[in-house]
PDB file of C-alpha atoms in Angstrom:
ATOM      1  CA  MET A   1     -18.259 -11.965  26.841  1.00 51.00           C
ATOM      2  CA  PRO A   2     -15.292  -9.936  27.843  1.00 48.00           C
ATOM      3  CA  ALA A   3     -12.691  -9.774  25.081  1.00 46.00           C
ATOM      4  CA  PRO A   4     -10.104 -12.528  26.059  1.00 42.00           C
ATOM      5  CA  ALA A   5      -6.269 -12.492  25.714  1.00 42.00           C
ATOM      6  CA  ALA A   6      -4.657 -14.075  22.647  1.00 39.00           C
ATOM      7  CA  SER A   7      -4.431 -17.721  22.380  1.00 38.00           C
ATOM      8  CA  PRO A   8      -3.115 -20.173  19.790  1.00 38.00           C
ATOM      9  CA  ALA A   9      -5.218 -19.618  16.646  1.00 40.00           C
ATOM     10  CA  PRO A  10      -7.329 -22.633  15.618  1.00 43.00           C
ATOM     11  CA  ALA A  11      -6.357 -24.024  12.145  1.00 47.00           C
ATOM     12  CA  GLY A  12      -8.198 -22.752   9.185  1.00 57.00           C
ATOM     13  CA  HIS A  13      -8.586 -18.914  10.043  1.00 76.00           C
ATOM     14  CA  GLU A  14      -8.320 -16.804   7.207  1.00 91.00           C
ATOM     15  CA  LEU A  15      -7.226 -13.681   9.245  1.00 97.00           C
ATOM     16  CA  VAL A  16      -5.594 -13.742  12.683  1.00 97.00           C
ATOM     17  CA  VAL A  17      -4.572 -10.682  14.447  1.00 98.00           C
ATOM     18  CA  SER A  18      -2.647 -10.972  17.593  1.00 97.00           C
ATOM     19  CA  ASP A  19      -1.755  -8.352  20.189  1.00 98.00           C
ATOM     20  CA  LEU A  20      -1.797  -5.729  17.561  1.00 97.00           C
ATOM     21  CA  GLN A  21      -0.567  -2.259  18.285  1.00 97.00           C
ATOM     22  CA  ALA A  22      -1.226   0.283  15.512  1.00 97.00           C
ATOM     23  CA  GLY A  23      -1.275   4.001  15.085  1.00 96.00           C
ATOM     24  CA  TYR A  24       0.518   7.064  13.422  1.00 93.00           C
ATOM     25  CA  GLN A  25       4.086   8.265  13.669  1.00 91.00           C
ATOM     26  CA  GLY A  26       4.797   5.573  16.382  1.00 91.00           C
ATOM     27  CA  VAL A  27       2.020   6.500  18.624  1.00 94.00           C
ATOM     28  CA  PRO A  28      -0.329   3.668  19.148  1.00 95.00           C
ATOM     29  CA  VAL A  29      -4.029   4.286  18.548  1.00 96.00           C
ATOM     30  CA  VAL A  30      -5.003   0.583  18.635  1.00 98.00           C
ATOM     31  CA  ARG A  31      -3.607  -1.466  21.618  1.00 97.00           C
ATOM     32  CA  ASP A  32      -3.448  -5.304  22.367  1.00 97.00           C
ATOM     33  CA  LEU A  33      -6.027  -6.086  19.756  1.00 97.00           C
ATOM     34  CA  ASN A  34      -6.907  -9.601  19.110  1.00 98.00           C
ATOM     35  CA  LEU A  35      -9.309 -10.886  16.422  1.00 96.00           C
ATOM     36  CA  ARG A  36      -9.983 -13.645  13.988  1.00 97.00           C
ATOM     37  CA  VAL A  37     -12.102 -14.291  10.924  1.00 97.00           C
ATOM     38  CA  ALA A  38     -12.607 -17.833   9.584  1.00 96.00           C
ATOM     39  CA  PRO A  39     -13.112 -18.643   5.835  1.00 94.00           C
ATOM     40  CA  GLY A  40     -16.615 -17.711   4.738  1.00 94.00           C
ATOM     41  CA  GLU A  41     -17.354 -15.799   8.159  1.00 97.00           C
ATOM     42  CA  VAL A  42     -18.817 -12.467   8.205  1.00 98.00           C
ATOM     43  CA  VAL A  43     -17.542 -10.369  11.315  1.00 98.00           C
ATOM     44  CA  ALA A  44     -18.637  -7.042  12.378  1.00 97.00           C
ATOM     45  CA  LEU A  45     -16.144  -4.538  13.998  1.00 97.00           C
ATOM     46  CA  LEU A  46     -18.279  -2.092  15.930  1.00 96.00           C
ATOM     47  CA  GLY A  47     -17.730   1.013  18.164  1.00 94.00           C
ATOM     48  CA  PRO A  48     -17.957   4.719  18.481  1.00 92.00           C
ATOM     49  CA  ASN A  49     -16.242   7.304  16.319  1.00 91.00           C
ATOM     50  CA  GLY A  50     -12.497   7.373  17.231  1.00 92.00           C
ATOM     51  CA  ALA A  51     -12.231   3.863  18.664  1.00 94.00           C
ATOM     52  CA  GLY A  52      -9.599   2.791  16.128  1.00 96.00           C
ATOM     53  CA  LYS A  53     -11.647   0.681  13.793  1.00 97.00           C
ATOM     54  CA  THR A  54     -10.506   2.448  10.646  1.00 96.00           C
ATOM     55  CA  THR A  55      -6.896   2.396  11.635  1.00 97.00           C
ATOM     56  CA  THR A  56      -7.325  -1.325  12.403  1.00 98.00           C
ATOM     57  CA  LEU A  57      -8.551  -2.049   8.842  1.00 97.00           C
ATOM     58  CA  GLU A  58      -5.785   0.166   7.275  1.00 96.00           C
ATOM     59  CA  THR A  59      -3.265  -1.795   9.153  1.00 97.00           C
ATOM     60  CA  ILE A  60      -4.542  -5.209   8.274  1.00 98.00           C
ATOM     61  CA  ALA A  61      -4.650  -3.998   4.502  1.00 97.00           C
ATOM     62  CA  GLY A  62      -1.087  -2.861   4.485  1.00 96.00           C
ATOM     63  CA  LEU A  63      -1.670   0.990   4.477  1.00 95.00           C
ATOM     64  CA  GLN A  64      -0.136   1.343   7.746  1.00 94.00           C
ATOM     65  CA  ARG A  65       2.641  -0.377   9.341  1.00 95.00           C
ATOM     66  CA  PRO A  66       2.028  -2.102  12.732  1.00 96.00           C
ATOM     67  CA  ILE A  67       3.846  -0.960  15.583  1.00 97.00           C
ATOM     68  CA  GLY A  68       3.597  -4.173  17.225  1.00 97.00           C
ATOM     69  CA  GLY A  69       1.994  -7.719  17.254  1.00 97.00           C
ATOM     70  CA  THR A  70       1.235  -9.935  14.378  1.00 97.00           C
ATOM     71  CA  ILE A  71      -1.137 -10.181  11.568  1.00 97.00           C
ATOM     72  CA  GLU A  72      -1.585 -13.366   9.642  1.00 96.00           C
ATOM     73  CA  LEU A  73      -3.393 -14.167   6.206  1.00 95.00           C
ATOM     74  CA  SER A  74      -3.984 -17.817   5.570  1.00 92.00           C
ATOM     75  CA  GLY A  75      -1.251 -18.652   8.209  1.00 92.00           C
ATOM     76  CA  GLN A  76       1.467 -16.259   6.723  1.00 94.00           C
ATOM     77  CA  ALA A  77       2.649 -13.179   8.514  1.00 96.00           C
ATOM     78  CA  ILE A  78       1.755 -10.019   6.452  1.00 95.00           C
ATOM     79  CA  GLY A  79       2.507  -7.207   9.030  1.00 92.00           C
ATOM     80  CA  ALA A  80       5.196  -5.540   6.795  1.00 86.00           C
ATOM     81  CA  THR A  81       3.614  -6.336   3.417  1.00 95.00           C
ATOM     82  CA  PRO A  82       2.624  -3.583   1.133  1.00 95.00           C
ATOM     83  CA  ALA A  83      -0.939  -3.096   0.232  1.00 95.00           C
ATOM     84  CA  HIS A  84      -0.446  -3.866  -3.387  1.00 94.00           C
ATOM     85  CA  VAL A  85       1.016  -7.061  -2.638  1.00 96.00           C
ATOM     86  CA  LEU A  86      -1.748  -8.068  -0.303  1.00 96.00           C
ATOM     87  CA  ALA A  87      -4.106  -7.252  -3.069  1.00 93.00           C
ATOM     88  CA  ARG A  88      -2.532  -9.776  -5.182  1.00 91.00           C
ATOM     89  CA  ARG A  89      -2.761 -12.374  -2.405  1.00 93.00           C
ATOM     90  CA  GLY A  90      -6.545 -11.864  -2.233  1.00 93.00           C
ATOM     91  CA  LEU A  91      -7.110  -8.986   0.240  1.00 96.00           C
ATOM     92  CA  ALA A  92      -9.500  -6.334  -0.793  1.00 96.00           C
ATOM     93  CA  LEU A  93     -10.390  -3.273   1.090  1.00 95.00           C
ATOM     94  CA  VAL A  94     -13.415  -1.115   0.418  1.00 94.00           C
ATOM     95  CA  PRO A  95     -12.262   2.219   2.068  1.00 90.00           C
ATOM     96  CA  GLU A  96     -14.374   4.843   3.852  1.00 87.00           C
ATOM     97  CA  GLY A  97     -15.182   7.425   1.077  1.00 82.00           C
ATOM     98  CA  ARG A  98     -15.290   4.855  -1.834  1.00 80.00           C
ATOM     99  CA  ALA A  99     -12.117   6.198  -3.682  1.00 88.00           C
ATOM    100  CA  LEU A 100     -13.744   6.054  -6.970  1.00 93.00           C
ATOM    101  CA  PHE A 101     -12.542   7.705 -10.226  1.00 93.00           C
ATOM    102  CA  PRO A 102     -15.392  10.137 -11.279  1.00 94.00           C
ATOM    103  CA  GLY A 103     -14.341  10.120 -14.904  1.00 95.00           C
ATOM    104  CA  LEU A 104     -14.412   6.477 -15.287  1.00 96.00           C
ATOM    105  CA  THR A 105     -17.538   4.463 -16.104  1.00 96.00           C
ATOM    106  CA  VAL A 106     -18.803   1.670 -13.894  1.00 96.00           C
ATOM    107  CA  ARG A 107     -17.710  -1.035 -16.479  1.00 93.00           C
ATOM    108  CA  GLU A 108     -14.187   0.499 -16.747  1.00 94.00           C
ATOM    109  CA  HIS A 109     -13.931   0.477 -12.852  1.00 94.00           C
ATOM    110  CA  LEU A 110     -14.868  -3.236 -12.840  1.00 93.00           C
ATOM    111  CA  ARG A 111     -12.638  -4.253 -15.836  1.00 90.00           C
ATOM    112  CA  LEU A 112      -9.630  -2.446 -14.397  1.00 90.00           C
ATOM    113  CA  ALA A 113     -10.238  -4.080 -10.926  1.00 89.00           C
ATOM    114  CA  ALA A 114     -10.867  -7.594 -12.309  1.00 83.00           C
ATOM    115  CA  GLY A 115      -7.459  -7.967 -13.992  1.00 76.00           C
ATOM    116  CA  ARG A 116      -6.763 -11.604 -14.251  1.00 68.00           C
ATOM    117  CA  HIS A 117     -10.315 -12.315 -12.968  1.00 64.00           C
ATOM    118  CA  ARG A 118     -12.005 -11.285 -16.239  1.00 66.00           C
ATOM    119  CA  GLY A 119     -15.254 -13.083 -16.771  1.00 66.00           C
ATOM    120  CA  GLN A 120     -16.431 -12.300 -13.193  1.00 75.00           C
ATOM    121  CA  GLU A 121     -18.658  -9.409 -14.216  1.00 81.00           C
ATOM    122  CA  GLU A 122     -21.750 -11.374 -14.861  1.00 84.00           C
ATOM    123  CA  GLU A 123     -21.392 -13.225 -11.521  1.00 86.00           C
ATOM    124  CA  LEU A 124     -21.051  -9.726  -9.779  1.00 88.00           C
ATOM    125  CA  LEU A 125     -24.073  -8.571 -11.433  1.00 90.00           C
ATOM    126  CA  GLY A 126     -25.975 -11.364 -10.174  1.00 90.00           C
ATOM    127  CA  ILE A 127     -25.141 -10.154  -6.544  1.00 92.00           C
ATOM    128  CA  LEU A 128     -25.431  -6.419  -7.444  1.00 92.00           C
ATOM    129  CA  PRO A 129     -28.065  -6.108 -10.200  1.00 91.00           C
ATOM    130  CA  GLU A 130     -28.588  -2.579  -9.702  1.00 91.00           C
ATOM    131  CA  LEU A 131     -25.146  -1.890 -11.427  1.00 93.00           C
ATOM    132  CA  ARG A 132     -26.274  -3.326 -14.701  1.00 93.00           C
ATOM    133  CA  LYS A 133     -28.266  -0.281 -15.718  1.00 94.00           C
ATOM    134  CA  CYS A 134     -25.260   1.821 -14.617  1.00 94.00           C
ATOM    135  CA  LEU A 135     -22.399   0.135 -16.568  1.00 95.00           C
ATOM    136  CA  GLY A 136     -22.071   2.954 -19.064  1.00 96.00           C
ATOM    137  CA  ARG A 137     -22.282   5.822 -16.616  1.00 95.00           C
ATOM    138  CA  LYS A 138     -19.458   7.683 -15.072  1.00 97.00           C
ATOM    139  CA  ALA A 139     -18.952   7.040 -11.332  1.00 95.00           C
ATOM    140  CA  GLY A 140     -19.270  10.957 -10.657  1.00 95.00           C
ATOM    141  CA  LEU A 141     -22.792  10.858 -11.987  1.00 95.00           C
ATOM    142  CA  LEU A 142     -24.002   8.024  -9.745  1.00 93.00           C
ATOM    143  CA  SER A 143     -26.077   8.351  -6.670  1.00 91.00           C
ATOM    144  CA  GLY A 144     -24.576   7.892  -3.296  1.00 91.00           C
ATOM    145  CA  GLY A 145     -26.036   4.286  -3.044  1.00 90.00           C
ATOM    146  CA  GLU A 146     -24.965   3.386  -6.482  1.00 92.00           C
ATOM    147  CA  GLN A 147     -21.489   4.670  -5.811  1.00 93.00           C
ATOM    148  CA  GLN A 148     -21.183   2.575  -2.753  1.00 92.00           C
ATOM    149  CA  MET A 149     -22.373  -0.456  -4.654  1.00 92.00           C
ATOM    150  CA  LEU A 150     -19.603   0.112  -7.259  1.00 94.00           C
ATOM    151  CA  ALA A 151     -17.089   0.346  -4.510  1.00 93.00           C
ATOM    152  CA  VAL A 152     -18.178  -2.967  -3.227  1.00 94.00           C
ATOM    153  CA  GLY A 153     -18.530  -4.433  -6.514  1.00 93.00           C
ATOM    154  CA  ARG A 154     -14.971  -3.354  -7.608  1.00 94.00           C
ATOM    155  CA  ALA A 155     -13.659  -5.329  -4.647  1.00 94.00           C
ATOM    156  CA  LEU A 156     -15.795  -8.402  -5.180  1.00 94.00           C
ATOM    157  CA  VAL A 157     -15.067  -8.687  -8.915  1.00 92.00           C
ATOM    158  CA  THR A 158     -11.564  -9.735  -7.807  1.00 91.00           C
ATOM    159  CA  ARG A 159     -12.990 -12.795  -5.882  1.00 91.00           C
ATOM    160  CA  PRO A 160     -11.002 -11.759  -2.573  1.00 94.00           C
ATOM    161  CA  ARG A 161     -10.275 -14.298  -0.027  1.00 94.00           C
ATOM    162  CA  LEU A 162     -10.429 -11.524   2.573  1.00 97.00           C
ATOM    163  CA  LEU A 163     -12.877  -8.573   2.205  1.00 97.00           C
ATOM    164  CA  LEU A 164     -12.392  -5.536   4.450  1.00 97.00           C
ATOM    165  CA  VAL A 165     -15.152  -2.859   4.459  1.00 96.00           C
ATOM    166  CA  ASP A 166     -14.957   0.334   6.158  1.00 95.00           C
ATOM    167  CA  GLU A 167     -18.305   2.352   6.977  1.00 90.00           C
ATOM    168  CA  MET A 168     -20.215   1.183   3.914  1.00 87.00           C
ATOM    169  CA  SER A 169     -23.345   2.897   5.006  1.00 85.00           C
ATOM    170  CA  LEU A 170     -21.732   6.288   5.695  1.00 84.00           C
ATOM    171  CA  GLY A 171     -24.005   9.042   4.392  1.00 82.00           C
ATOM    172  CA  LEU A 172     -26.645   6.794   2.866  1.00 86.00           C
ATOM    173  CA  ALA A 173     -30.330   6.481   3.816  1.00 84.00           C
ATOM    174  CA  PRO A 174     -31.300   3.684   6.012  1.00 83.00           C
ATOM    175  CA  VAL A 175     -33.365   1.856   3.071  1.00 85.00           C
ATOM    176  CA  ILE A 176     -30.257   1.875   1.028  1.00 85.00           C
ATOM    177  CA  VAL A 177     -28.147   0.526   3.746  1.00 87.00           C
ATOM    178  CA  GLU A 178     -30.725  -2.292   4.338  1.00 88.00           C
ATOM    179  CA  ARG A 179     -30.166  -3.384   0.711  1.00 88.00           C
ATOM    180  CA  LEU A 180     -26.361  -3.029   0.750  1.00 90.00           C
ATOM    181  CA  LEU A 181     -25.494  -4.761   4.020  1.00 92.00           C
ATOM    182  CA  PRO A 182     -26.759  -8.228   2.937  1.00 92.00           C
ATOM    183  CA  VAL A 183     -24.444  -8.127   0.027  1.00 94.00           C
ATOM    184  CA  LEU A 184     -21.568  -8.798   2.575  1.00 95.00           C
ATOM    185  CA  ARG A 185     -23.357 -11.991   3.475  1.00 94.00           C
ATOM    186  CA  ARG A 186     -23.567 -13.027   0.007  1.00 93.00           C
ATOM    187  CA  ALA A 187     -19.988 -12.247  -0.648  1.00 94.00           C
ATOM    188  CA  ALA A 188     -19.221 -14.879   2.063  1.00 95.00           C
ATOM    189  CA  SER A 189     -21.837 -17.564   1.069  1.00 93.00           C
ATOM    190  CA  GLU A 190     -21.547 -17.321  -2.720  1.00 91.00           C
ATOM    191  CA  LEU A 191     -17.938 -16.264  -3.315  1.00 90.00           C
ATOM    192  CA  GLY A 192     -16.367 -17.898  -0.185  1.00 91.00           C
ATOM    193  CA  ALA A 193     -15.000 -14.538   1.017  1.00 95.00           C
ATOM    194  CA  SER A 194     -14.041 -13.911   4.759  1.00 97.00           C
ATOM    195  CA  VAL A 195     -15.548 -10.597   5.656  1.00 98.00           C
ATOM    196  CA  LEU A 196     -14.514  -8.131   8.258  1.00 98.00           C
ATOM    197  CA  PHE A 197     -16.533  -4.858   8.153  1.00 97.00           C
ATOM    198  CA  VAL A 198     -16.973  -1.686  10.175  1.00 96.00           C
ATOM    199  CA  GLU A 199     -20.427  -0.509  10.608  1.00 92.00           C
ATOM    200  CA  GLN A 200     -22.332   2.314  12.291  1.00 89.00           C
ATOM    201  CA  HIS A 201     -25.725   0.710  11.923  1.00 89.00           C
ATOM    202  CA  VAL A 202     -25.386  -1.580  14.956  1.00 91.00           C
ATOM    203  CA  ALA A 203     -28.641  -3.536  14.702  1.00 90.00           C
ATOM    204  CA  LEU A 204     -28.478  -4.092  10.841  1.00 91.00           C
ATOM    205  CA  ALA A 205     -24.772  -5.116  11.276  1.00 94.00           C
ATOM    206  CA  LEU A 206     -25.643  -7.844  13.828  1.00 95.00           C
ATOM    207  CA  GLU A 207     -28.351  -9.106  11.592  1.00 94.00           C
ATOM    208  CA  ILE A 208     -25.958 -10.115   8.901  1.00 95.00           C
ATOM    209  CA  SER A 209     -22.798 -11.122  10.741  1.00 97.00           C
ATOM    210  CA  ASP A 210     -21.716 -14.255  12.546  1.00 97.00           C
ATOM    211  CA  ARG A 211     -19.848 -12.618  15.256  1.00 97.00           C
ATOM    212  CA  ALA A 212     -18.856  -9.221  16.463  1.00 97.00           C
ATOM    213  CA  TYR A 213     -16.142  -7.220  18.273  1.00 97.00           C
ATOM    214  CA  VAL A 214     -16.840  -3.941  19.922  1.00 95.00           C
ATOM    215  CA  MET A 215     -14.093  -1.591  20.232  1.00 95.00           C
ATOM    216  CA  THR A 216     -13.609   1.768  22.413  1.00 94.00           C
ATOM    217  CA  HIS A 217     -10.379   3.717  23.036  1.00 93.00           C
ATOM    218  CA  GLY A 218      -8.393   1.507  20.879  1.00 96.00           C
ATOM    219  CA  ARG A 219      -9.135  -1.691  22.516  1.00 96.00           C
ATOM    220  CA  ILE A 220     -11.688  -4.613  22.116  1.00 95.00           C
ATOM    221  CA  ARG A 221     -14.009  -4.477  25.024  1.00 92.00           C
ATOM    222  CA  LEU A 222     -16.612  -7.001  23.924  1.00 93.00           C
ATOM    223  CA  GLU A 223     -16.832 -10.084  21.485  1.00 95.00           C
ATOM    224  CA  GLY A 224     -19.247 -12.748  20.844  1.00 95.00           C
ATOM    225  CA  PRO A 225     -21.821 -14.302  18.478  1.00 96.00           C
ATOM    226  CA  ALA A 226     -24.046 -11.768  16.738  1.00 96.00           C
ATOM    227  CA  ALA A 227     -27.205 -13.436  17.843  1.00 94.00           C
ATOM    228  CA  GLU A 228     -26.157 -13.281  21.497  1.00 93.00           C
ATOM    229  CA  LEU A 229     -25.218  -9.621  21.328  1.00 93.00           C
ATOM    230  CA  ARG A 230     -28.571  -8.834  19.726  1.00 90.00           C
ATOM    231  CA  GLU A 231     -30.183 -10.181  22.878  1.00 89.00           C
ATOM    232  CA  ARG A 232     -28.060  -8.380  25.276  1.00 86.00           C
ATOM    233  CA  ARG A 233     -28.485  -4.678  24.308  1.00 82.00           C
ATOM    234  CA  GLU A 234     -27.480  -3.509  27.857  1.00 83.00           C
ATOM    235  CA  LEU A 235     -24.035  -5.274  27.644  1.00 80.00           C
ATOM    236  CA  LEU A 236     -23.605  -3.761  24.071  1.00 81.00           C
ATOM    237  CA  ALA A 237     -24.361  -0.312  25.345  1.00 82.00           C
ATOM    238  CA  ALA A 238     -21.998  -0.672  28.265  1.00 78.00           C
ATOM    239  CA  SER A 239     -19.229  -1.627  26.007  1.00 78.00           C
ATOM    240  CA  TYR A 240     -19.755   1.486  23.610  1.00 74.00           C
ATOM    241  CA  LEU A 241     -19.284   3.503  26.750  1.00 65.00           C
ATOM    242  CA  GLY A 242     -16.041   1.767  27.715  1.00 62.00           C
ATOM    243  CA  GLU A 243     -17.459   0.168  30.805  1.00 60.00           C
ATOM    244  CA  SER A 244     -16.793  -3.264  31.969  1.00 51.00           C
ATOM    245  CA  ALA A 245     -18.391  -6.020  29.981  1.00 48.00           C
ATOM    246  CA  ALA A 246     -18.315  -8.518  32.820  1.00 44.00           C
TER     247      ALA A 246
END
């Protein structure tokens, strides 16, 4: 399952990234990256620290301008589109670090994020019922797990077409991670979102995803169905080390 070269995208993909070059101040960190996410599909982007995963998500989300290549959302090129415009088109990013406002309550976060999607709060609380007891509490007083639930909930309340999640489990206990990651599957199955997420807990990520890509040194080294990658641990380990996946 070596990463293939770019080919014409099948119809119906929500996100198509082709030959992406991305980085900072014109210096590429990500090179020749190709990936796709279909509607309602959950895709994991895996790899060691420094592989370029966060840069990839930030570039797709419009926080960084691509150096080269193309990014398409629902068939439209978005490579030069600002993040706030992409948010209105249905792209939501849960960044590493959560980016919450400590002085605002959970309810205020959700209502500010919902905007024209008012009335989605009850649906969200069905997916993340733990937030119900926290609605009146300020974000700065929440536990790490509750803060991460709020960060995800703030994105989901907008009913995104494409949900990008960067290191949702960072700094959390494994028992909290086991509760949080399945929420991404529910976002796809119940809200119809396409999901691309970066995760350090490889085994858990492969349990809830349909497919996965593995990056090292700014390139995709391996891709395939999650179920197949779970059975081929030696191939997965080799890809993390940057070795040939052939």
